[in-house]
PDB file of N, CA and C in Angstrom:
ATOM      1  N   UNK A   1      35.452  35.441  18.916  1.00 73.00           N
ATOM      2  CA  UNK A   1      36.210  34.892  20.032  1.00 73.00           C
ATOM      3  C   UNK A   1      37.350  34.057  19.456  1.00 73.00           C
ATOM      4  N   UNK A   2      38.587  34.320  19.928  1.00 82.00           N
ATOM      5  CA  UNK A   2      39.707  33.538  19.414  1.00 82.00           C
ATOM      6  C   UNK A   2      39.731  32.156  20.073  1.00 82.00           C
ATOM      7  N   UNK A   3      40.614  31.313  19.567  1.00 82.00           N
ATOM      8  CA  UNK A   3      40.687  29.907  19.992  1.00 82.00           C
ATOM      9  C   UNK A   3      40.900  29.781  21.503  1.00 82.00           C
ATOM     10  N   UNK A   4      41.840  30.539  22.054  1.00 87.00           N
ATOM     11  CA  UNK A   4      42.145  30.475  23.482  1.00 87.00           C
ATOM     12  C   UNK A   4      40.971  30.976  24.318  1.00 87.00           C
ATOM     13  N   UNK A   5      40.359  32.070  23.894  1.00 89.00           N
ATOM     14  CA  UNK A   5      39.196  32.595  24.617  1.00 89.00           C
ATOM     15  C   UNK A   5      38.040  31.601  24.580  1.00 89.00           C
ATOM     16  N   UNK A   6      37.870  30.918  23.434  1.00 89.00           N
ATOM     17  CA  UNK A   6      36.799  29.926  23.312  1.00 89.00           C
ATOM     18  C   UNK A   6      37.018  28.771  24.283  1.00 89.00           C
ATOM     19  N   UNK A   7      38.254  28.296  24.372  1.00 93.00           N
ATOM     20  CA  UNK A   7      38.559  27.222  25.329  1.00 93.00           C
ATOM     21  C   UNK A   7      38.296  27.677  26.757  1.00 93.00           C
ATOM     22  N   UNK A   8      38.751  28.883  27.103  1.00 94.00           N
ATOM     23  CA  UNK A   8      38.540  29.402  28.454  1.00 94.00           C
ATOM     24  C   UNK A   8      37.056  29.486  28.786  1.00 94.00           C
ATOM     25  N   UNK A   9      36.272  30.045  27.881  1.00 95.00           N
ATOM     26  CA  UNK A   9      34.833  30.209  28.113  1.00 95.00           C
ATOM     27  C   UNK A   9      34.138  28.851  28.215  1.00 95.00           C
ATOM     28  N   UNK A  10      34.537  27.917  27.378  1.00 96.00           N
ATOM     29  CA  UNK A  10      33.916  26.586  27.392  1.00 96.00           C
ATOM     30  C   UNK A  10      34.235  25.852  28.689  1.00 96.00           C
ATOM     31  N   UNK A  11      35.509  25.845  29.081  1.00 96.00           N
ATOM     32  CA  UNK A  11      35.877  25.164  30.322  1.00 96.00           C
ATOM     33  C   UNK A  11      35.229  25.832  31.531  1.00 96.00           C
ATOM     34  N   UNK A  12      35.142  27.155  31.542  1.00 96.00           N
ATOM     35  CA  UNK A  12      34.490  27.860  32.653  1.00 96.00           C
ATOM     36  C   UNK A  12      33.011  27.476  32.732  1.00 96.00           C
ATOM     37  N   UNK A  13      32.356  27.405  31.586  1.00 97.00           N
ATOM     38  CA  UNK A  13      30.939  27.027  31.568  1.00 97.00           C
ATOM     39  C   UNK A  13      30.751  25.580  32.008  1.00 97.00           C
ATOM     40  N   UNK A  14      31.645  24.702  31.596  1.00 97.00           N
ATOM     41  CA  UNK A  14      31.535  23.281  31.935  1.00 97.00           C
ATOM     42  C   UNK A  14      31.933  22.986  33.382  1.00 97.00           C
ATOM     43  N   UNK A  15      32.523  23.949  34.065  1.00 97.00           N
ATOM     44  CA  UNK A  15      32.985  23.735  35.436  1.00 97.00           C
ATOM     45  C   UNK A  15      31.835  23.596  36.428  1.00 97.00           C
ATOM     46  N   UNK A  16      30.642  23.956  36.030  1.00 97.00           N
ATOM     47  CA  UNK A  16      29.502  23.936  36.943  1.00 97.00           C
ATOM     48  C   UNK A  16      28.593  22.740  36.640  1.00 97.00           C
ATOM     49  N   UNK A  17      28.236  21.938  37.654  1.00 97.00           N
ATOM     50  CA  UNK A  17      27.410  20.750  37.408  1.00 97.00           C
ATOM     51  C   UNK A  17      26.004  21.073  36.889  1.00 97.00           C
ATOM     52  N   UNK A  18      25.447  22.198  37.298  1.00 97.00           N
ATOM     53  CA  UNK A  18      24.116  22.577  36.794  1.00 97.00           C
ATOM     54  C   UNK A  18      24.189  22.840  35.291  1.00 97.00           C
ATOM     55  N   UNK A  19      25.215  23.536  34.866  1.00 97.00           N
ATOM     56  CA  UNK A  19      25.350  23.829  33.428  1.00 97.00           C
ATOM     57  C   UNK A  19      25.621  22.557  32.625  1.00 97.00           C
ATOM     58  N   UNK A  20      26.389  21.633  33.199  1.00 97.00           N
ATOM     59  CA  UNK A  20      26.612  20.359  32.503  1.00 97.00           C
ATOM     60  C   UNK A  20      25.300  19.588  32.384  1.00 97.00           C
ATOM     61  N   UNK A  21      24.470  19.637  33.423  1.00 97.00           N
ATOM     62  CA  UNK A  21      23.171  18.960  33.380  1.00 97.00           C
ATOM     63  C   UNK A  21      22.259  19.610  32.333  1.00 97.00           C
ATOM     64  N   UNK A  22      22.308  20.913  32.226  1.00 97.00           N
ATOM     65  CA  UNK A  22      21.515  21.609  31.208  1.00 97.00           C
ATOM     66  C   UNK A  22      21.962  21.171  29.821  1.00 97.00           C
ATOM     67  N   UNK A  23      23.264  21.083  29.599  1.00 97.00           N
ATOM     68  CA  UNK A  23      23.766  20.623  28.292  1.00 97.00           C
ATOM     69  C   UNK A  23      23.345  19.190  28.017  1.00 97.00           C
ATOM     70  N   UNK A  24      23.366  18.341  29.036  1.00 97.00           N
ATOM     71  CA  UNK A  24      22.932  16.949  28.849  1.00 97.00           C
ATOM     72  C   UNK A  24      21.458  16.905  28.456  1.00 97.00           C
ATOM     73  N   UNK A  25      20.668  17.759  29.049  1.00 96.00           N
ATOM     74  CA  UNK A  25      19.237  17.833  28.699  1.00 96.00           C
ATOM     75  C   UNK A  25      19.100  18.279  27.241  1.00 96.00           C
ATOM     76  N   UNK A  26      19.868  19.290  26.855  1.00 97.00           N
ATOM     77  CA  UNK A  26      19.773  19.801  25.485  1.00 97.00           C
ATOM     78  C   UNK A  26      20.332  18.821  24.454  1.00 97.00           C
ATOM     79  N   UNK A  27      21.143  17.884  24.885  1.00 96.00           N
ATOM     80  CA  UNK A  27      21.640  16.862  23.956  1.00 96.00           C
ATOM     81  C   UNK A  27      20.491  15.998  23.450  1.00 96.00           C
ATOM     82  N   UNK A  28      19.374  15.980  24.193  1.00 96.00           N
ATOM     83  CA  UNK A  28      18.192  15.219  23.777  1.00 96.00           C
ATOM     84  C   UNK A  28      17.315  16.009  22.812  1.00 96.00           C
ATOM     85  N   UNK A  29      17.573  17.314  22.693  1.00 94.00           N
ATOM     86  CA  UNK A  29      16.791  18.165  21.805  1.00 94.00           C
ATOM     87  C   UNK A  29      16.541  19.516  22.446  1.00 94.00           C
ATOM     88  N   UNK A  30      15.996  20.440  21.663  1.00 93.00           N
ATOM     89  CA  UNK A  30      15.786  21.790  22.175  1.00 93.00           C
ATOM     90  C   UNK A  30      14.781  21.791  23.322  1.00 93.00           C
ATOM     91  N   UNK A  31      14.884  22.827  24.159  1.00 94.00           N
ATOM     92  CA  UNK A  31      14.005  22.929  25.325  1.00 94.00           C
ATOM     93  C   UNK A  31      13.847  24.387  25.715  1.00 94.00           C
ATOM     94  N   UNK A  32      12.747  24.674  26.370  1.00 92.00           N
ATOM     95  CA  UNK A  32      12.505  26.019  26.890  1.00 92.00           C
ATOM     96  C   UNK A  32      13.228  26.180  28.227  1.00 92.00           C
ATOM     97  N   UNK A  33      13.352  27.409  28.674  1.00 91.00           N
ATOM     98  CA  UNK A  33      13.971  27.681  29.967  1.00 91.00           C
ATOM     99  C   UNK A  33      13.184  26.990  31.076  1.00 91.00           C
ATOM    100  N   UNK A  34      11.860  27.025  31.001  1.00 91.00           N
ATOM    101  CA  UNK A  34      11.036  26.359  32.017  1.00 91.00           C
ATOM    102  C   UNK A  34      11.312  24.865  32.060  1.00 91.00           C
ATOM    103  N   UNK A  35      11.430  24.239  30.910  1.00 93.00           N
ATOM    104  CA  UNK A  35      11.724  22.807  30.866  1.00 93.00           C
ATOM    105  C   UNK A  35      13.113  22.522  31.424  1.00 93.00           C
ATOM    106  N   UNK A  36      14.071  23.394  31.133  1.00 94.00           N
ATOM    107  CA  UNK A  36      15.428  23.210  31.645  1.00 94.00           C
ATOM    108  C   UNK A  36      15.486  23.415  33.153  1.00 94.00           C
ATOM    109  N   UNK A  37      14.636  24.293  33.671  1.00 93.00           N
ATOM    110  CA  UNK A  37      14.633  24.605  35.106  1.00 93.00           C
ATOM    111  C   UNK A  37      13.952  23.521  35.934  1.00 93.00           C
ATOM    112  N   UNK A  38      13.073  22.751  35.314  1.00 93.00           N
ATOM    113  CA  UNK A  38      12.237  21.786  36.030  1.00 93.00           C
ATOM    114  C   UNK A  38      12.980  20.886  37.017  1.00 93.00           C
ATOM    115  N   UNK A  39      14.081  20.241  36.621  1.00 93.00           N
ATOM    116  CA  UNK A  39      14.706  19.295  37.560  1.00 93.00           C
ATOM    117  C   UNK A  39      15.504  19.951  38.695  1.00 93.00           C
ATOM    118  N   UNK A  40      15.630  21.266  38.681  1.00 94.00           N
ATOM    119  CA  UNK A  40      16.481  21.937  39.662  1.00 94.00           C
ATOM    120  C   UNK A  40      15.656  22.659  40.721  1.00 94.00           C
ATOM    121  N   UNK A  41      16.187  22.683  41.917  1.00 93.00           N
ATOM    122  CA  UNK A  41      15.558  23.400  43.016  1.00 93.00           C
ATOM    123  C   UNK A  41      16.180  24.798  43.099  1.00 93.00           C
ATOM    124  N   UNK A  42      15.921  25.597  42.055  1.00 92.00           N
ATOM    125  CA  UNK A  42      16.410  26.967  42.028  1.00 92.00           C
ATOM    126  C   UNK A  42      15.445  27.824  41.225  1.00 92.00           C
ATOM    127  N   UNK A  43      15.570  29.109  41.392  1.00 92.00           N
ATOM    128  CA  UNK A  43      14.646  30.042  40.753  1.00 92.00           C
ATOM    129  C   UNK A  43      14.912  30.143  39.251  1.00 92.00           C
ATOM    130  N   UNK A  44      13.904  30.619  38.525  1.00 92.00           N
ATOM    131  CA  UNK A  44      14.079  30.855  37.082  1.00 92.00           C
ATOM    132  C   UNK A  44      15.186  31.865  36.808  1.00 92.00           C
ATOM    133  N   UNK A  45      15.312  32.958  37.602  1.00 93.00           N
ATOM    134  CA  UNK A  45      16.429  33.869  37.359  1.00 93.00           C
ATOM    135  C   UNK A  45      17.795  33.193  37.516  1.00 93.00           C
ATOM    136  N   UNK A  46      17.912  32.266  38.469  1.00 95.00           N
ATOM    137  CA  UNK A  46      19.176  31.546  38.645  1.00 95.00           C
ATOM    138  C   UNK A  46      19.463  30.652  37.444  1.00 95.00           C
ATOM    139  N   UNK A  47      18.447  29.942  36.960  1.00 94.00           N
ATOM    140  CA  UNK A  47      18.621  29.108  35.766  1.00 94.00           C
ATOM    141  C   UNK A  47      18.963  29.985  34.569  1.00 94.00           C
ATOM    142  N   UNK A  48      18.314  31.137  34.477  1.00 93.00           N
ATOM    143  CA  UNK A  48      18.587  32.064  33.367  1.00 93.00           C
ATOM    144  C   UNK A  48      20.036  32.525  33.375  1.00 93.00           C
ATOM    145  N   UNK A  49      20.609  32.715  34.557  1.00 96.00           N
ATOM    146  CA  UNK A  49      22.028  33.095  34.638  1.00 96.00           C
ATOM    147  C   UNK A  49      22.912  31.970  34.098  1.00 96.00           C
ATOM    148  N   UNK A  50      22.587  30.736  34.463  1.00 97.00           N
ATOM    149  CA  UNK A  50      23.354  29.601  33.939  1.00 97.00           C
ATOM    150  C   UNK A  50      23.230  29.533  32.412  1.00 97.00           C
ATOM    151  N   UNK A  51      22.040  29.763  31.920  1.00 96.00           N
ATOM    152  CA  UNK A  51      21.815  29.713  30.477  1.00 96.00           C
ATOM    153  C   UNK A  51      22.602  30.820  29.787  1.00 96.00           C
ATOM    154  N   UNK A  52      22.665  32.001  30.402  1.00 95.00           N
ATOM    155  CA  UNK A  52      23.449  33.099  29.816  1.00 95.00           C
ATOM    156  C   UNK A  52      24.930  32.742  29.738  1.00 95.00           C
ATOM    157  N   UNK A  53      25.456  32.085  30.777  1.00 97.00           N
ATOM    158  CA  UNK A  53      26.861  31.657  30.755  1.00 97.00           C
ATOM    159  C   UNK A  53      27.086  30.685  29.599  1.00 97.00           C
ATOM    160  N   UNK A  54      26.181  29.727  29.450  1.00 97.00           N
ATOM    161  CA  UNK A  54      26.292  28.755  28.353  1.00 97.00           C
ATOM    162  C   UNK A  54      26.169  29.439  27.000  1.00 97.00           C
ATOM    163  N   UNK A  55      25.272  30.393  26.914  1.00 96.00           N
ATOM    164  CA  UNK A  55      25.071  31.120  25.655  1.00 96.00           C
ATOM    165  C   UNK A  55      26.294  31.983  25.332  1.00 96.00           C
ATOM    166  N   UNK A  56      26.855  32.664  26.340  1.00 95.00           N
ATOM    167  CA  UNK A  56      28.051  33.486  26.118  1.00 95.00           C
ATOM    168  C   UNK A  56      29.252  32.642  25.710  1.00 95.00           C
ATOM    169  N   UNK A  57      29.301  31.399  26.177  1.00 96.00           N
ATOM    170  CA  UNK A  57      30.380  30.478  25.791  1.00 96.00           C
ATOM    171  C   UNK A  57      30.120  29.860  24.422  1.00 96.00           C
ATOM    172  N   UNK A  58      28.946  30.115  23.848  1.00 95.00           N
ATOM    173  CA  UNK A  58      28.604  29.569  22.546  1.00 95.00           C
ATOM    174  C   UNK A  58      28.108  28.139  22.591  1.00 95.00           C
ATOM    175  N   UNK A  59      27.874  27.613  23.794  1.00 97.00           N
ATOM    176  CA  UNK A  59      27.456  26.219  23.926  1.00 97.00           C
ATOM    177  C   UNK A  59      25.978  26.015  23.625  1.00 97.00           C
ATOM    178  N   UNK A  60      25.191  27.071  23.727  1.00 97.00           N
ATOM    179  CA  UNK A  60      23.785  26.983  23.348  1.00 97.00           C
ATOM    180  C   UNK A  60      23.408  28.206  22.536  1.00 97.00           C
ATOM    181  N   UNK A  61      22.362  28.048  21.761  1.00 94.00           N
ATOM    182  CA  UNK A  61      21.766  29.163  21.035  1.00 94.00           C
ATOM    183  C   UNK A  61      20.308  29.234  21.442  1.00 94.00           C
ATOM    184  N   UNK A  62      19.753  30.429  21.335  1.00 90.00           N
ATOM    185  CA  UNK A  62      18.339  30.609  21.679  1.00 90.00           C
ATOM    186  C   UNK A  62      17.627  31.129  20.449  1.00 90.00           C
ATOM    187  N   UNK A  63      16.550  30.454  20.099  1.00 82.00           N
ATOM    188  CA  UNK A  63      15.758  30.829  18.942  1.00 82.00           C
ATOM    189  C   UNK A  63      14.501  31.563  19.340  1.00 82.00           C
ATOM    190  N   UNK A  64      13.627  31.714  18.392  1.00 77.00           N
ATOM    191  CA  UNK A  64      12.325  32.337  18.660  1.00 77.00           C
ATOM    192  C   UNK A  64      11.250  31.461  18.029  1.00 77.00           C
ATOM    193  N   UNK A  65      10.273  31.120  18.840  1.00 68.00           N
ATOM    194  CA  UNK A  65       9.114  30.360  18.380  1.00 68.00           C
ATOM    195  C   UNK A  65       7.898  30.972  19.066  1.00 68.00           C
ATOM    196  N   UNK A  66       7.294  31.937  18.416  1.00 67.00           N
ATOM    197  CA  UNK A  66       6.200  32.724  18.993  1.00 67.00           C
ATOM    198  C   UNK A  66       6.707  33.388  20.273  1.00 67.00           C
ATOM    199  N   UNK A  67       6.068  33.129  21.420  1.00 71.00           N
ATOM    200  CA  UNK A  67       6.515  33.749  22.666  1.00 71.00           C
ATOM    201  C   UNK A  67       7.611  32.943  23.347  1.00 71.00           C
ATOM    202  N   UNK A  68       7.966  31.794  22.818  1.00 74.00           N
ATOM    203  CA  UNK A  68       8.992  30.938  23.410  1.00 74.00           C
ATOM    204  C   UNK A  68      10.355  31.240  22.794  1.00 74.00           C
ATOM    205  N   UNK A  69      11.389  31.027  23.609  1.00 82.00           N
ATOM    206  CA  UNK A  69      12.764  31.160  23.123  1.00 82.00           C
ATOM    207  C   UNK A  69      13.493  29.857  23.436  1.00 82.00           C
ATOM    208  N   UNK A  70      13.248  28.824  22.614  1.00 92.00           N
ATOM    209  CA  UNK A  70      13.853  27.523  22.910  1.00 92.00           C
ATOM    210  C   UNK A  70      15.384  27.564  22.817  1.00 92.00           C
ATOM    211  N   UNK A  71      16.013  26.795  23.687  1.00 95.00           N
ATOM    212  CA  UNK A  71      17.471  26.672  23.713  1.00 95.00           C
ATOM    213  C   UNK A  71      17.866  25.420  22.932  1.00 95.00           C
ATOM    214  N   UNK A  72      18.973  25.526  22.221  1.00 95.00           N
ATOM    215  CA  UNK A  72      19.493  24.411  21.432  1.00 95.00           C
ATOM    216  C   UNK A  72      20.986  24.267  21.708  1.00 95.00           C
ATOM    217  N   UNK A  73      21.449  23.036  21.776  1.00 96.00           N
ATOM    218  CA  UNK A  73      22.866  22.756  21.982  1.00 96.00           C
ATOM    219  C   UNK A  73      23.652  23.107  20.730  1.00 96.00           C
ATOM    220  N   UNK A  74      24.783  23.786  20.922  1.00 96.00           N
ATOM    221  CA  UNK A  74      25.720  24.066  19.833  1.00 96.00           C
ATOM    222  C   UNK A  74      26.994  23.289  20.137  1.00 96.00           C
ATOM    223  N   UNK A  75      27.318  22.297  19.344  1.00 94.00           N
ATOM    224  CA  UNK A  75      28.442  21.415  19.642  1.00 94.00           C
ATOM    225  C   UNK A  75      29.797  21.959  19.205  1.00 94.00           C
ATOM    226  N   UNK A  76      29.837  23.031  18.449  1.00 93.00           N
ATOM    227  CA  UNK A  76      31.110  23.544  17.921  1.00 93.00           C
ATOM    228  C   UNK A  76      32.136  23.823  19.028  1.00 93.00           C
ATOM    229  N   UNK A  77      31.773  24.506  20.135  1.00 94.00           N
ATOM    230  CA  UNK A  77      32.776  24.711  21.191  1.00 94.00           C
ATOM    231  C   UNK A  77      33.260  23.403  21.814  1.00 94.00           C
ATOM    232  N   UNK A  78      32.402  22.407  21.873  1.00 93.00           N
ATOM    233  CA  UNK A  78      32.820  21.105  22.402  1.00 93.00           C
ATOM    234  C   UNK A  78      33.799  20.424  21.450  1.00 93.00           C
ATOM    235  N   UNK A  79      33.641  20.658  20.159  1.00 92.00           N
ATOM    236  CA  UNK A  79      34.584  20.125  19.179  1.00 92.00           C
ATOM    237  C   UNK A  79      35.954  20.783  19.347  1.00 92.00           C
ATOM    238  N   UNK A  80      35.967  22.077  19.685  1.00 91.00           N
ATOM    239  CA  UNK A  80      37.230  22.779  19.950  1.00 91.00           C
ATOM    240  C   UNK A  80      37.933  22.140  21.140  1.00 91.00           C
ATOM    241  N   UNK A  81      37.175  21.824  22.201  1.00 92.00           N
ATOM    242  CA  UNK A  81      37.744  21.160  23.376  1.00 92.00           C
ATOM    243  C   UNK A  81      38.262  19.771  22.998  1.00 92.00           C
ATOM    244  N   UNK A  82      37.493  19.029  22.222  1.00 93.00           N
ATOM    245  CA  UNK A  82      37.908  17.684  21.806  1.00 93.00           C
ATOM    246  C   UNK A  82      39.200  17.746  20.994  1.00 93.00           C
ATOM    247  N   UNK A  83      39.293  18.700  20.097  1.00 91.00           N
ATOM    248  CA  UNK A  83      40.514  18.850  19.298  1.00 91.00           C
ATOM    249  C   UNK A  83      41.701  19.228  20.171  1.00 91.00           C
ATOM    250  N   UNK A  84      41.461  20.084  21.161  1.00 91.00           N
ATOM    251  CA  UNK A  84      42.535  20.487  22.061  1.00 91.00           C
ATOM    252  C   UNK A  84      43.034  19.292  22.879  1.00 91.00           C
ATOM    253  N   UNK A  85      42.097  18.478  23.395  1.00 92.00           N
ATOM    254  CA  UNK A  85      42.503  17.325  24.201  1.00 92.00           C
ATOM    255  C   UNK A  85      43.162  16.239  23.353  1.00 92.00           C
ATOM    256  N   UNK A  86      42.790  16.147  22.085  1.00 93.00           N
ATOM    257  CA  UNK A  86      43.383  15.128  21.205  1.00 93.00           C
ATOM    258  C   UNK A  86      44.892  15.284  21.064  1.00 93.00           C
ATOM    259  N   UNK A  87      45.391  16.506  21.185  1.00 92.00           N
ATOM    260  CA  UNK A  87      46.831  16.704  21.052  1.00 92.00           C
ATOM    261  C   UNK A  87      47.605  16.067  22.205  1.00 92.00           C
ATOM    262  N   UNK A  88      46.910  15.718  23.272  1.00 91.00           N
ATOM    263  CA  UNK A  88      47.538  15.077  24.433  1.00 91.00           C
ATOM    264  C   UNK A  88      47.250  13.582  24.509  1.00 91.00           C
ATOM    265  N   UNK A  89      46.488  13.062  23.568  1.00 91.00           N
ATOM    266  CA  UNK A  89      46.082  11.657  23.596  1.00 91.00           C
ATOM    267  C   UNK A  89      47.284  10.709  23.610  1.00 91.00           C
ATOM    268  N   UNK A  90      48.321  11.010  22.845  1.00 91.00           N
ATOM    269  CA  UNK A  90      49.486  10.112  22.793  1.00 91.00           C
ATOM    270  C   UNK A  90      50.157   9.994  24.168  1.00 91.00           C
ATOM    271  N   UNK A  91      50.123  11.070  24.948  1.00 93.00           N
ATOM    272  CA  UNK A  91      50.694  11.028  26.300  1.00 93.00           C
ATOM    273  C   UNK A  91      49.861  10.105  27.177  1.00 93.00           C
ATOM    274  N   UNK A  92      48.548  10.271  27.143  1.00 90.00           N
ATOM    275  CA  UNK A  92      47.665   9.425  27.955  1.00 90.00           C
ATOM    276  C   UNK A  92      47.786   7.969  27.539  1.00 90.00           C
ATOM    277  N   UNK A  93      47.811   7.716  26.226  1.00 91.00           N
ATOM    278  CA  UNK A  93      47.915   6.340  25.744  1.00 91.00           C
ATOM    279  C   UNK A  93      49.209   5.697  26.236  1.00 91.00           C
ATOM    280  N   UNK A  94      50.311   6.438  26.179  1.00 92.00           N
ATOM    281  CA  UNK A  94      51.592   5.896  26.635  1.00 92.00           C
ATOM    282  C   UNK A  94      51.542   5.588  28.128  1.00 92.00           C
ATOM    283  N   UNK A  95      50.947   6.462  28.899  1.00 93.00           N
ATOM    284  CA  UNK A  95      50.858   6.236  30.350  1.00 93.00           C
ATOM    285  C   UNK A  95      49.943   5.058  30.680  1.00 93.00           C
ATOM    286  N   UNK A  96      48.862   4.915  29.944  1.00 93.00           N
ATOM    287  CA  UNK A  96      47.982   3.766  30.160  1.00 93.00           C
ATOM    288  C   UNK A  96      48.680   2.468  29.761  1.00 93.00           C
ATOM    289  N   UNK A  97      49.482   2.499  28.712  1.00 92.00           N
ATOM    290  CA  UNK A  97      50.234   1.309  28.320  1.00 92.00           C
ATOM    291  C   UNK A  97      51.221   0.911  29.412  1.00 92.00           C
ATOM    292  N   UNK A  98      51.905   1.893  30.002  1.00 93.00           N
ATOM    293  CA  UNK A  98      52.837   1.608  31.095  1.00 93.00           C
ATOM    294  C   UNK A  98      52.073   1.025  32.278  1.00 93.00           C
ATOM    295  N   UNK A  99      50.946   1.622  32.620  1.00 95.00           N
ATOM    296  CA  UNK A  99      50.144   1.129  33.739  1.00 95.00           C
ATOM    297  C   UNK A  99      49.651  -0.292  33.476  1.00 95.00           C
ATOM    298  N   UNK A 100      49.218  -0.566  32.248  1.00 94.00           N
ATOM    299  CA  UNK A 100      48.764  -1.918  31.903  1.00 94.00           C
ATOM    300  C   UNK A 100      49.902  -2.916  32.068  1.00 94.00           C
ATOM    301  N   UNK A 101      51.111  -2.523  31.684  1.00 93.00           N
ATOM    302  CA  UNK A 101      52.273  -3.396  31.849  1.00 93.00           C
ATOM    303  C   UNK A 101      52.566  -3.678  33.306  1.00 93.00           C
ATOM    304  N   UNK A 102      52.473  -2.653  34.138  1.00 94.00           N
ATOM    305  CA  UNK A 102      52.711  -2.824  35.575  1.00 94.00           C
ATOM    306  C   UNK A 102      51.661  -3.739  36.182  1.00 94.00           C
ATOM    307  N   UNK A 103      50.413  -3.517  35.830  1.00 94.00           N
ATOM    308  CA  UNK A 103      49.341  -4.367  36.354  1.00 94.00           C
ATOM    309  C   UNK A 103      49.502  -5.813  35.905  1.00 94.00           C
ATOM    310  N   UNK A 104      49.913  -6.013  34.651  1.00 92.00           N
ATOM    311  CA  UNK A 104      50.125  -7.372  34.157  1.00 92.00           C
ATOM    312  C   UNK A 104      51.270  -8.033  34.909  1.00 92.00           C
ATOM    313  N   UNK A 105      52.350  -7.298  35.179  1.00 92.00           N
ATOM    314  CA  UNK A 105      53.475  -7.836  35.943  1.00 92.00           C
ATOM    315  C   UNK A 105      53.037  -8.222  37.358  1.00 92.00           C
ATOM    316  N   UNK A 106      52.238  -7.376  37.971  1.00 92.00           N
ATOM    317  CA  UNK A 106      51.738  -7.662  39.315  1.00 92.00           C
ATOM    318  C   UNK A 106      50.862  -8.913  39.307  1.00 92.00           C
ATOM    319  N   UNK A 107      50.034  -9.037  38.279  1.00 89.00           N
ATOM    320  CA  UNK A 107      49.148 -10.210  38.168  1.00 89.00           C
ATOM    321  C   UNK A 107      49.975 -11.468  37.972  1.00 89.00           C
ATOM    322  N   UNK A 108      50.972 -11.398  37.081  1.00 87.00           N
ATOM    323  CA  UNK A 108      51.828 -12.563  36.816  1.00 87.00           C
ATOM    324  C   UNK A 108      52.579 -12.974  38.093  1.00 87.00           C
ATOM    325  N   UNK A 109      53.023 -11.998  38.871  1.00 88.00           N
ATOM    326  CA  UNK A 109      53.747 -12.275  40.115  1.00 88.00           C
ATOM    327  C   UNK A 109      52.826 -12.954  41.126  1.00 88.00           C
ATOM    328  N   UNK A 110      51.611 -12.509  41.201  1.00 86.00           N
ATOM    329  CA  UNK A 110      50.651 -13.103  42.149  1.00 86.00           C
ATOM    330  C   UNK A 110      50.207 -14.486  41.709  1.00 86.00           C
ATOM    331  N   UNK A 111      50.209 -14.747  40.407  1.00 83.00           N
ATOM    332  CA  UNK A 111      49.783 -16.040  39.894  1.00 83.00           C
ATOM    333  C   UNK A 111      50.852 -17.122  40.129  1.00 83.00           C
ATOM    334  N   UNK A 112      52.078 -16.707  40.377  1.00 75.00           N
ATOM    335  CA  UNK A 112      53.182 -17.672  40.541  1.00 75.00           C
ATOM    336  C   UNK A 112      53.184 -18.314  41.872  1.00 75.00           C
TER     337      UNK A 112
END
């Protein structure tokens, strides 16, 4: 998967709150599909579809442990997103600095 395709797949996978919750669960350590499905009011096939989206985006990997196929978080695609957003950090920092200046001016005006 090229860089642009990886970003597209990662952002598409992260667009869903259920998938973000699954990733948050996996940030604590590997888990089975049943364990990942537990907090949700949806069927195992529905959770499996979410897991497939995450797996296709490279955000999780599935291993083999006897009859279990535990899921594990793969942070590499998230690092690609972090690197992509870092190129815009100087813009955000400049805008926050301007906003801080405006807020300080407003505060100084109200204090007078």
